[in-house]
Coordinates of C-alpha atoms and ligand atoms in Angstrom, one line a residue:
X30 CA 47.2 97.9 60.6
X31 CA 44.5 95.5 59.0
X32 CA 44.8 95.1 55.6
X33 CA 41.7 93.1 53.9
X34 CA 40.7 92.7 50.2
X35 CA 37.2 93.2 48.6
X36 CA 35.8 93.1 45.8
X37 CA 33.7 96.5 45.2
X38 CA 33.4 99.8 46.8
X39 CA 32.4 99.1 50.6
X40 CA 29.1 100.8 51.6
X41 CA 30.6 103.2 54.4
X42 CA 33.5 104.6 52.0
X43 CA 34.6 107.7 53.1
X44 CA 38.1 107.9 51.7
X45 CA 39.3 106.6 48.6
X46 CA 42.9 106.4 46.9
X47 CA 44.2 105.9 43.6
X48 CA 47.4 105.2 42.6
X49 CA 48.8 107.5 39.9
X50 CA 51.5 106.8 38.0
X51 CA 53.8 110.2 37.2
X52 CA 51.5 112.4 34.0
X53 CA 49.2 109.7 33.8
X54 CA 46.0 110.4 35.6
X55 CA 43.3 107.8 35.0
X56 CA 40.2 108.4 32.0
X57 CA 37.3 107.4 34.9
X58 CA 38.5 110.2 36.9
X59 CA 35.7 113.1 37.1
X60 CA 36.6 116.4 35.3
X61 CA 36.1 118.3 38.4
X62 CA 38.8 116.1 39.7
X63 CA 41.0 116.2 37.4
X64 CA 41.0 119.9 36.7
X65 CA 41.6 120.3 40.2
X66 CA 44.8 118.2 39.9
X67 CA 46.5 119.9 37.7
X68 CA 45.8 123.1 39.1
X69 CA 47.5 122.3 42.3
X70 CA 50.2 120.7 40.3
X71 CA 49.8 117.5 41.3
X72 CA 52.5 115.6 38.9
X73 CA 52.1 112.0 39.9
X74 CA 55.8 112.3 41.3
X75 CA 56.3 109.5 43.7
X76 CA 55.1 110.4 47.4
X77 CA 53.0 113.7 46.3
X78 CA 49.7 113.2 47.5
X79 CA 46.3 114.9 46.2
X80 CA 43.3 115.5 48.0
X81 CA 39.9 116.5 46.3
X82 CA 36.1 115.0 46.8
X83 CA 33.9 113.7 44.7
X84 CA 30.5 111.4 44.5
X85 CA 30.9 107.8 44.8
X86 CA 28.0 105.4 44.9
X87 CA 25.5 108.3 45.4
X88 CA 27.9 109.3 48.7
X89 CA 30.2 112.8 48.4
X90 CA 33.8 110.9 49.2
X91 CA 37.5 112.1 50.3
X92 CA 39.7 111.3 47.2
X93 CA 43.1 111.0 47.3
X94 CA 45.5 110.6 44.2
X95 CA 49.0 108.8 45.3
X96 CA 51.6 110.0 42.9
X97 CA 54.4 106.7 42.1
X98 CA 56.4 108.3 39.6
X99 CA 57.9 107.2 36.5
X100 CA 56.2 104.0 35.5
X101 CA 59.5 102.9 33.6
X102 CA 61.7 103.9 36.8
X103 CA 64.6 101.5 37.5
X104 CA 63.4 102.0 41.3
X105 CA 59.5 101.2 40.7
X106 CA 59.0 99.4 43.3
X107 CA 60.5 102.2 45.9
X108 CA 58.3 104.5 43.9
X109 CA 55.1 102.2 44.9
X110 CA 56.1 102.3 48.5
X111 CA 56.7 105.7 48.5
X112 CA 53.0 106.2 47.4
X113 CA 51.7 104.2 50.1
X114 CA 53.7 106.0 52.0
X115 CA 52.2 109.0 51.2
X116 CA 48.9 108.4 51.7
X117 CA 50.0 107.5 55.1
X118 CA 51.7 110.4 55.8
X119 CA 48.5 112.4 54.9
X120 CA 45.9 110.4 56.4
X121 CA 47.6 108.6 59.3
X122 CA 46.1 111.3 62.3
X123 CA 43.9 112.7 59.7
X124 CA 40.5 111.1 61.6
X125 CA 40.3 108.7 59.2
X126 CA 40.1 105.1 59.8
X127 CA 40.2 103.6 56.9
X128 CA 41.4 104.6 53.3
X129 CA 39.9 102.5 50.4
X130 CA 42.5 101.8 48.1
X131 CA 41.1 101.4 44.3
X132 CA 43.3 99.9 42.3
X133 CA 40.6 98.9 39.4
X134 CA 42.2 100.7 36.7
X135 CA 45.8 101.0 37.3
X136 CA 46.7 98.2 35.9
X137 CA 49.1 97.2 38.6
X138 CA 51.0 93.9 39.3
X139 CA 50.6 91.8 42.5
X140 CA 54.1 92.3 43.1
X141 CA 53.3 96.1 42.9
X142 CA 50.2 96.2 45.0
X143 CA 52.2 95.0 47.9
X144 CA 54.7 97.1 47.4
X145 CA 52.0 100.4 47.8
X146 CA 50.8 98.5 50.5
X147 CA 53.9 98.2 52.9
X148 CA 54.5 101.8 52.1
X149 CA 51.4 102.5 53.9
X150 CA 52.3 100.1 56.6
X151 CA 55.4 101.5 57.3
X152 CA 55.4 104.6 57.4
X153 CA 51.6 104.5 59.2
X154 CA 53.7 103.0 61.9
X155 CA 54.4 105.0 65.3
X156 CA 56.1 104.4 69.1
X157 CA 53.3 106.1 70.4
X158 CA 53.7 104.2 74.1
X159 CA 55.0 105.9 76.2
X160 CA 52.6 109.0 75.2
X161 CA 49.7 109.5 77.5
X162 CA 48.6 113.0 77.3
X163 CA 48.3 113.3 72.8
X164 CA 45.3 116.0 72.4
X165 CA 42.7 113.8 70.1
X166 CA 44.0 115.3 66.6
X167 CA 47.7 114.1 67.3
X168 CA 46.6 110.7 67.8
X169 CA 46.9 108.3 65.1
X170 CA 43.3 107.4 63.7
X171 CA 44.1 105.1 60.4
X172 CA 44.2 101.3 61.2
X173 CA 43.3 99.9 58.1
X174 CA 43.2 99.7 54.2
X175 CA 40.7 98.0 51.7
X176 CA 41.8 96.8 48.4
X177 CA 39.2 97.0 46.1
X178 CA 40.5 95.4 42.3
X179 CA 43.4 94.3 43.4
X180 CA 44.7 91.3 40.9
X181 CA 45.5 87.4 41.2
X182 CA 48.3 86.8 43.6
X183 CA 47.6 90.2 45.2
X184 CA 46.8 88.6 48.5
X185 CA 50.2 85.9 48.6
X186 CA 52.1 88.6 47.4
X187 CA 50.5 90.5 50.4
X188 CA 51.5 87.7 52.6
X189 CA 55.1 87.9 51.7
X190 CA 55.4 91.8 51.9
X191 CA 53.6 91.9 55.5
X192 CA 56.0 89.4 57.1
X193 CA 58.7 91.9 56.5
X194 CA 56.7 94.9 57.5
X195 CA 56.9 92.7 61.4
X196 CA 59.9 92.5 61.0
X197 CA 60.6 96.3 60.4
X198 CA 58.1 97.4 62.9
X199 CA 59.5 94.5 65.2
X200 CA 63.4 96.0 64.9
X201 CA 61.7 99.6 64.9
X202 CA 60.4 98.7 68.3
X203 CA 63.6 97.4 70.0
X204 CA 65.7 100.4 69.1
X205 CA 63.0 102.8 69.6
X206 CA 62.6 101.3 73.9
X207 CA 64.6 103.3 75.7
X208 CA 67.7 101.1 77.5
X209 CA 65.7 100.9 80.9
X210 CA 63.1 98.7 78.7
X211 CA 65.4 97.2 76.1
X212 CA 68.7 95.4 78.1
X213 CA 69.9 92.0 77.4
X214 CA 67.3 90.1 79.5
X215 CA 64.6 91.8 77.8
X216 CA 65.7 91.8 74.8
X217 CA 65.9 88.3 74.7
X218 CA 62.0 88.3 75.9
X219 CA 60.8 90.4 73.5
X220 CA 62.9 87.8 70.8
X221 CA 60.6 84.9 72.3
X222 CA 57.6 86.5 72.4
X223 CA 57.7 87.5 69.2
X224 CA 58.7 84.2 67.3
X225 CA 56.3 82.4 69.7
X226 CA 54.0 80.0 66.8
X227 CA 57.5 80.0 64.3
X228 CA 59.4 77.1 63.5
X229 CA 62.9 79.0 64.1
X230 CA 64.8 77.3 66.9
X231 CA 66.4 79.8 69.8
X232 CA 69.7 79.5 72.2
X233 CA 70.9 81.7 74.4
X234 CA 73.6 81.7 76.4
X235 CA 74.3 82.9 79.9
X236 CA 77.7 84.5 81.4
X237 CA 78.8 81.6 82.7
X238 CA 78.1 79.7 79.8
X239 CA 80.3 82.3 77.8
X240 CA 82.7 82.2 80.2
X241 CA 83.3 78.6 80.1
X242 CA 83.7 79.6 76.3
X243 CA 86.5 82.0 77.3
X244 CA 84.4 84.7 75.5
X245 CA 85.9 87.7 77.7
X246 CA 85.9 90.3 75.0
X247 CA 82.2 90.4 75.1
X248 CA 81.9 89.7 78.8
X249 CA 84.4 92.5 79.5
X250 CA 82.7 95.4 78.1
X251 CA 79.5 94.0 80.2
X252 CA 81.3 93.7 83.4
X253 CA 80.5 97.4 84.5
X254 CA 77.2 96.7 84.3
X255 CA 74.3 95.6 86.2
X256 CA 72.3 93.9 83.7
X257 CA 73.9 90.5 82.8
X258 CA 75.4 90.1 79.4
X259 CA 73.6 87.4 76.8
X260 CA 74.5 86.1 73.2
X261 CA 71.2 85.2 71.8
X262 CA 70.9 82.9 68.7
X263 CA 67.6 82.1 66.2
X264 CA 68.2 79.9 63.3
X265 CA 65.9 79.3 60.4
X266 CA 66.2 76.1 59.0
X267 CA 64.3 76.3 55.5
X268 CA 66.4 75.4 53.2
X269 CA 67.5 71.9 53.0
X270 CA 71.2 70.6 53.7
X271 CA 73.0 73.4 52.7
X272 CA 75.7 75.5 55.1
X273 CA 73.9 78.4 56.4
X274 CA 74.3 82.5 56.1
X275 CA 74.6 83.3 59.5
X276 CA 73.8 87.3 60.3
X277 CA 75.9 88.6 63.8
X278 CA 74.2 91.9 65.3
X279 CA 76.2 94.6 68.0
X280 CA 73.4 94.6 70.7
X281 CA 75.1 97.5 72.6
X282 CA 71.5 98.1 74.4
X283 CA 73.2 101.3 75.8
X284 CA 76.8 102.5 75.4
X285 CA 77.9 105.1 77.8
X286 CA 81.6 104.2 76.6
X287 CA 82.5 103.1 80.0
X288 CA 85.4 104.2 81.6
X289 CA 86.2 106.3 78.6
X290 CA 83.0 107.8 79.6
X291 CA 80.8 109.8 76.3
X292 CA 80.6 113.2 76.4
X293 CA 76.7 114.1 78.1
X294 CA 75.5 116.1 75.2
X295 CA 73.3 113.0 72.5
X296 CA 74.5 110.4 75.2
X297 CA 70.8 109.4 74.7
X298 CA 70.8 108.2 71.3
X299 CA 73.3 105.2 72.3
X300 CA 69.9 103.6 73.2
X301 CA 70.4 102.7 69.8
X302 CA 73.5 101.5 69.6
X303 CA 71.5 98.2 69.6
X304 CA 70.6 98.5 65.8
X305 CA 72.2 95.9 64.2
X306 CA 71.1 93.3 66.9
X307 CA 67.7 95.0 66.5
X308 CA 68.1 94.8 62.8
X309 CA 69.2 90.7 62.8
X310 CA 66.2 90.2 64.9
X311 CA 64.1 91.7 62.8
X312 CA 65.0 90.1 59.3
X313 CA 65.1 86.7 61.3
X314 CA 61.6 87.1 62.1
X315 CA 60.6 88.1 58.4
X316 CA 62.5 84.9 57.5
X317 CA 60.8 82.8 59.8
X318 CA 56.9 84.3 59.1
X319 CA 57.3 84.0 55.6
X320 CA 59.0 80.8 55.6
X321 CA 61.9 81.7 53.8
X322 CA 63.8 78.5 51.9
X323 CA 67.4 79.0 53.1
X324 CA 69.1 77.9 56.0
X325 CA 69.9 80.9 58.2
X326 CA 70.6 82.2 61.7
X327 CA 71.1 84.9 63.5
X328 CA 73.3 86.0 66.3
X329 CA 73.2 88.9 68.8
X330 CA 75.4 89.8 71.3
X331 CA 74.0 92.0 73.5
X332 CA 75.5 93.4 76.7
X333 CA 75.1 97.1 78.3
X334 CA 78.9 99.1 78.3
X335 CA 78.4 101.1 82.0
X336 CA 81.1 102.6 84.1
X337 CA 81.7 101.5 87.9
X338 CA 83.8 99.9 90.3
X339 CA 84.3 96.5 88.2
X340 CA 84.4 97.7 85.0
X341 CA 87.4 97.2 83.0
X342 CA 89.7 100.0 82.3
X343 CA 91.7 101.6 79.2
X344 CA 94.7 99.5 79.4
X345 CA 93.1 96.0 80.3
X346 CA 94.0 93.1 78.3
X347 CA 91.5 90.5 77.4
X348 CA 91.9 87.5 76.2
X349 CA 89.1 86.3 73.3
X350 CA 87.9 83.2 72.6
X351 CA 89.6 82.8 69.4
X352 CA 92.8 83.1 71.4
X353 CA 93.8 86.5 70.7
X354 CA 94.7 89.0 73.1
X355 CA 93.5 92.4 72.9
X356 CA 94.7 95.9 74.7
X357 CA 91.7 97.7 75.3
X358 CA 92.6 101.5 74.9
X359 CA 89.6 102.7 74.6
X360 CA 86.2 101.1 76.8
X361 CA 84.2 103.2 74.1
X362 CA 85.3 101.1 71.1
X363 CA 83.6 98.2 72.4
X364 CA 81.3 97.3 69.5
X365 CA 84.0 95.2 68.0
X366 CA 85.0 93.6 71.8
X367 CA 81.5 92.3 71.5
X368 CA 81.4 91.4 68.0
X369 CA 84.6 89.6 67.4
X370 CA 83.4 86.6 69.9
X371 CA 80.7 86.5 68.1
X372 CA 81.8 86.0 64.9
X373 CA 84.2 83.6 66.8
X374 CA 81.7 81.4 68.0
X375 CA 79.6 81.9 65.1
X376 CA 81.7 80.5 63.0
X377 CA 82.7 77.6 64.9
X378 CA 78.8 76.6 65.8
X379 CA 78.1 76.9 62.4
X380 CA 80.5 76.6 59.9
X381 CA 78.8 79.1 57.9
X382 CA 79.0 79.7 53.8
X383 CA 79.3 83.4 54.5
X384 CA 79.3 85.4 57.4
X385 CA 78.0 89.2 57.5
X386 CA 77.2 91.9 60.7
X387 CA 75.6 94.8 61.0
X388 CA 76.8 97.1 63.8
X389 CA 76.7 100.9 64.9
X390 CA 80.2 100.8 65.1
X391 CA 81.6 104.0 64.1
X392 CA 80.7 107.8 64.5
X393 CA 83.5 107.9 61.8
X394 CA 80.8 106.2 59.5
X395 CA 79.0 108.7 59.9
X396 CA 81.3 111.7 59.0
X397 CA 81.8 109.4 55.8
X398 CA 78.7 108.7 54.5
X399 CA 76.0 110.4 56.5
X400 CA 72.5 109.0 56.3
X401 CA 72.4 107.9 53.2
X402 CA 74.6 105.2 53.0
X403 CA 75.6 102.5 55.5
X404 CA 79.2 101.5 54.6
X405 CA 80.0 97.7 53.8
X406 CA 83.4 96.0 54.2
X407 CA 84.2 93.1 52.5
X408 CA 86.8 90.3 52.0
X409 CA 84.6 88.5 49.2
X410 CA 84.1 91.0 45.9
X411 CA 80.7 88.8 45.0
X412 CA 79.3 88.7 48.4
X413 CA 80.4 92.8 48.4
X414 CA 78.2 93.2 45.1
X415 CA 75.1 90.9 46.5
X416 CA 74.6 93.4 49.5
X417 CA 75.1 96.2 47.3
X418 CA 72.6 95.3 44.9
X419 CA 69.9 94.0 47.7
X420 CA 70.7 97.1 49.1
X421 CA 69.7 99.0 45.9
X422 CA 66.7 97.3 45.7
X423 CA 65.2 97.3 48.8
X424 CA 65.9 101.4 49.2
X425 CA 68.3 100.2 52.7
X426 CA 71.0 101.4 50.7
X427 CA 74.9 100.4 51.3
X428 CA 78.3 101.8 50.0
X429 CA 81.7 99.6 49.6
X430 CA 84.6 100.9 51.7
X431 CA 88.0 99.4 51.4
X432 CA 90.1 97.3 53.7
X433 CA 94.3 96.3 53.2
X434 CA 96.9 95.4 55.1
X435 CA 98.0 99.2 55.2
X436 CA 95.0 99.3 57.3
X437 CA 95.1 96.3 59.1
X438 CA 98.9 97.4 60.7
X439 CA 97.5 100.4 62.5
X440 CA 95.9 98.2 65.3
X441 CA 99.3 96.1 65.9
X442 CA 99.5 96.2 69.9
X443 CA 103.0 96.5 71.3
X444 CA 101.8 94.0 74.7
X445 CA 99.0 92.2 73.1
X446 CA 98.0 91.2 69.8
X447 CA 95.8 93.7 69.1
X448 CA 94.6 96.8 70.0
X449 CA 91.0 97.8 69.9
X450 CA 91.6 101.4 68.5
X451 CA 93.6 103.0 65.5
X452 CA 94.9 106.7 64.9
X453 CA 92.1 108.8 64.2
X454 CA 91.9 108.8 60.3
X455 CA 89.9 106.2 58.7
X456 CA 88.6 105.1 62.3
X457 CA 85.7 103.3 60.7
X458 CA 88.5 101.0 58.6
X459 CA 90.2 100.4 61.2
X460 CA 87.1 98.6 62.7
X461 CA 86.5 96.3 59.7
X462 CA 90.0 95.5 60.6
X463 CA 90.0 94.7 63.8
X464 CA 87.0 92.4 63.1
X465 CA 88.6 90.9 59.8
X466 CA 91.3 89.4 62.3
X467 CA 88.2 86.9 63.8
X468 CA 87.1 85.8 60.7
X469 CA 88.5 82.2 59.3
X470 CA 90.4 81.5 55.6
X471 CA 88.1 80.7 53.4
X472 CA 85.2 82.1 55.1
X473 CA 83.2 84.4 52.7
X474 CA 82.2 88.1 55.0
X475 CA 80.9 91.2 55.0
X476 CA 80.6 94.3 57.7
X477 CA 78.2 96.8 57.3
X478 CA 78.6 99.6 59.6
X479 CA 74.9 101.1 59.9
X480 CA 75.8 104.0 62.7
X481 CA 74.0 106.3 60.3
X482 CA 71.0 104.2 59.3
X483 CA 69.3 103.3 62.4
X484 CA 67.8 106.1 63.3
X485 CA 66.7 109.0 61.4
X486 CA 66.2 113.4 62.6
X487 CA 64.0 113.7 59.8
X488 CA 61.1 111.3 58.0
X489 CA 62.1 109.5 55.0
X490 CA 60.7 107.0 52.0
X491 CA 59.0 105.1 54.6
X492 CA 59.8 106.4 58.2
X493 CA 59.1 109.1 59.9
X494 CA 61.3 110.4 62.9
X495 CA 63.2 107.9 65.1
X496 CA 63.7 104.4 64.4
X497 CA 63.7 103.3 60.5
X498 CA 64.4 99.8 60.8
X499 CA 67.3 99.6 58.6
X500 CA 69.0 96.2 57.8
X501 CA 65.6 94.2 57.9
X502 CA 64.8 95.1 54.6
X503 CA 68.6 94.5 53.3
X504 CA 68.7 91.3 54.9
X505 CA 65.1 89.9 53.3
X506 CA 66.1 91.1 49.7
X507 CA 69.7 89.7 49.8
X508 CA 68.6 86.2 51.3
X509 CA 65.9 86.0 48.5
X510 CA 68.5 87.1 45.9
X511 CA 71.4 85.2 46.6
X512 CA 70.6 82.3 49.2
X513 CA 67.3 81.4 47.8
X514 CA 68.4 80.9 44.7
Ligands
BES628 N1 78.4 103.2 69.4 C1 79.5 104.0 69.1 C2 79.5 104.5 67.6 C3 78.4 105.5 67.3 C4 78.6 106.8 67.6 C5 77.3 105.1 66.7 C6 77.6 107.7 67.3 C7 76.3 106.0 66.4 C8 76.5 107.3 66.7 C9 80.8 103.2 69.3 O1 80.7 102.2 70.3 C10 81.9 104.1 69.6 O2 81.8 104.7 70.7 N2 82.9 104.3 68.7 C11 83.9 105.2 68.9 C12 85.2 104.4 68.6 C13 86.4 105.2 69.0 C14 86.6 105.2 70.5 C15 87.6 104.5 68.3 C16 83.7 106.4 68.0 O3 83.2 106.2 66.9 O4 84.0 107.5 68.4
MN629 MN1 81.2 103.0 72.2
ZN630 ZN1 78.9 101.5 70.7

């Protein structure tokens, strides 16, 4: 989407938008207009969208009002985005090319501009590729916006705000291609493609380097497949000498459960079960476009979890490469298998202030909290509250679950030290255990189970079906809150 600012009404106008704040329509607008407004009871709530026409510069114009609620909200800045959002919604296959966005007299911020305007980036965004035969009205027509008033700083604020819509659109992407697109090798292409021109710095390693590692947690839950397993690193060094936050990712790029083979009924959506990878990759490339000041990296661990000949089996025991042993009961459960070498060799690469993944570990997450909510686990109480809060402001919204020893007993192996299921109850706890058991004394970190988030039945704020992009927004907020500070 091409986003440009000018400074009066372009010549060719055809559709123009205002932004409305909620009871509050603006004193230039024509009567006609206005009258028609309120009799289709157009509020100004955040996301309702108006349509009427009127003459502008001699020309009979489309005009849309963009409600963004209360001005005083606590959430204005979702409000904003949901008006931009919107206007996308309505306009996106609506024929229209271009909307004209005239934000002259509504006396908006720069921060608040851009705000509107990655609402209409994001949720103007589609995965149309794969679709060849769209009849001409299904097919998306708007590709750009003008900004006509827009005030100082506008444009940097702009600059900020579209370096996370990439990275959104970039994680949307990855979990959206189905798992004969996205697998580890390509995954890891698609990564250097798309940080191709950045200054972040990117390792991978192959099997045999992870074996020489001892890493076979990870490498067993890829051993049933074809596709070769890879742990993929990008680290962003802008911010001086400090230790870095390092982000760890569950790229499951598709989960059958293995030997404990899924049921065949939604086996599809475990596409996704790449989400939190997709989601670290994401947020690393908003971090390195907009040139974030903090030292941070990312990790992925991405393998594919197939059943045949050499996978491993319910009963296998694996050793880690923290030195832990693990009984694998269950070759479903194999988020955490992959995850707990990571954070393992994470933490040893890069002795990291604080530690925090993002994985579609649990269905159980999603009996708890639904779609609303991802759930965060946390042995830090200020790193807990920092997530929670980014998480509030940037609308990628989180909810504290509770770890204990109580907990932490349940996966006690009687041949190993660990096994990689609980009982039933509080299955997504259990998790967060298992994984607490990899992380170091002293090491600040936090788990945020996104099974829920990644992928959505309905459109949202600033989605529409399919992949939302949760985390990258999370991610941005809490690095500028609480590592660039
Ligand atoms: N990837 C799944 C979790 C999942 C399920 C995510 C549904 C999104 C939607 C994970 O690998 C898994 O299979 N977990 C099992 C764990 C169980 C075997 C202890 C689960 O949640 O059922
Ligand atoms: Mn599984
Ligand atoms: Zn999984």
């Amino acid at each position: 989407m091409k986003i440009s600012f000018t400074d009066s009404l372009p010549a060719d106008t055809k559709l123009v938008a205002h932004v409305v704040s909620k009871g509050a329509l603006p004193d230039s607008l024509e009567n006609v207009l206005a009258a028609g407004a309120k009799a289709a009871r157009f509020k100004g709530n955040a996301g309702q969208v108006f349509e009427g026409f009127a003459e502008r510069n001699g020309k009979v114009v489309r005009i849309a009002l963009a409600g963004s609620g209360d001005k005083d909200a606590g959430d204005r800045m979702a409000k904003l985005e949901k008006a931009g959002a919107g206007l996308a919604a309505k306009y996106s296959t609506s024929g229209e090319s271009t909307v004209v966005l005239d934000i002259s007299d509504s006396g908006l911020g720069a921060e608040e501009v851009a705000a509107v305007l990655l609402g209409l980036r994001l949720r103007n965004w589609r995965h149309d590729t794969y679709r060849t035969k769209l009849k001409e009205e299904q097919k998306k027509t708007l590709e750009a916006v003008k900004i006509v008033g827009a005030p100082t700083g506008a444009e940097t604020a702009w600059a900020d705000a579209e370096a996370v819509a990439e990275g959104v659109e970039f994680t949307r992407e990855l979990v959206a291609e189905p798992a004969n697109k996205v697998y580890p090798l390509s995954f890891v292409r698609k990564v250097r493609e798309r940080f191709d021109g950045t200054e972040a710095e990117i390792t991978v390693l192959d099997e045999e380097q992870m074996e020489e590692l001892g890493m076979n947690a990870l490498l067993g839950v890829g051993q049933g497949s074809e596709q070769p397993s890879r742990l993929l690193a990008v680290r962003w060094n802008g911010g001086g000498a400090e230790r870095p936050t390092v982000f760890v990712g569950k790229g499951v790029t598709f989960d059958t459960g293995g030997i404990s083979l899924k049921p065949g009924p939604g086996m599809g959506d475990m596409k996704w079960d790449m989400g939190g990878a997709g989601a670290v990759a994401g947020a690393m490339l908003a971090l390195a476009k907009r040139k974030a000041k903090a030292n941070v990296v990312g990790v992925m661990g991405l393998v594919e979890n197939m059943p045949d000949g050499k996978a491993q089996r319910p009963g296998d025991i694996v050793k880690s490469m923290s030195g832990q042993t693990i009984e694998i009961l269950n070759t479903d459960a194999e988020g955490r298998l992959v995850l707990c070498d990571a954070l393992h060799w994470a933490q040893k690469e890069y002795r990291p202030d604080r530690i925090i993944d993002f994985a579609t570990l649990t269905g159980a997450m999603i009996i708890a909290l639904g779609n609303e909510h991802g759930g965060v686990f946390a042995n830090d109480d200020s790193l807990a509250d920092d997530l929670l809060s980014a998480g509030r402001q940037s609308g990628d919204k989180l909810w504290r679950m509770p770890l204990g020893p109580a907990y932490d007993k349940l996966i006690d192996s009687p041949i190993a030290d660990i096994k990689n299921i609980g009982p039933r109850p509080a299955a997504s706890v259990t998790a967060a255990q298992f994984l607490q058991r990899f992380i170091e004394d002293g090491t600040a970190w936090a788990h945020c189970d996104i099974a829920g988030m990644v992928w959505a039945d309905k459109p949202g704020a600033t989605w529409g079906k399919g992949a939302t992009g949760f985390g990258v927004r999370l991610i941005d907020r809490f690095v500028r809150e609480t590592v660039e500070k």
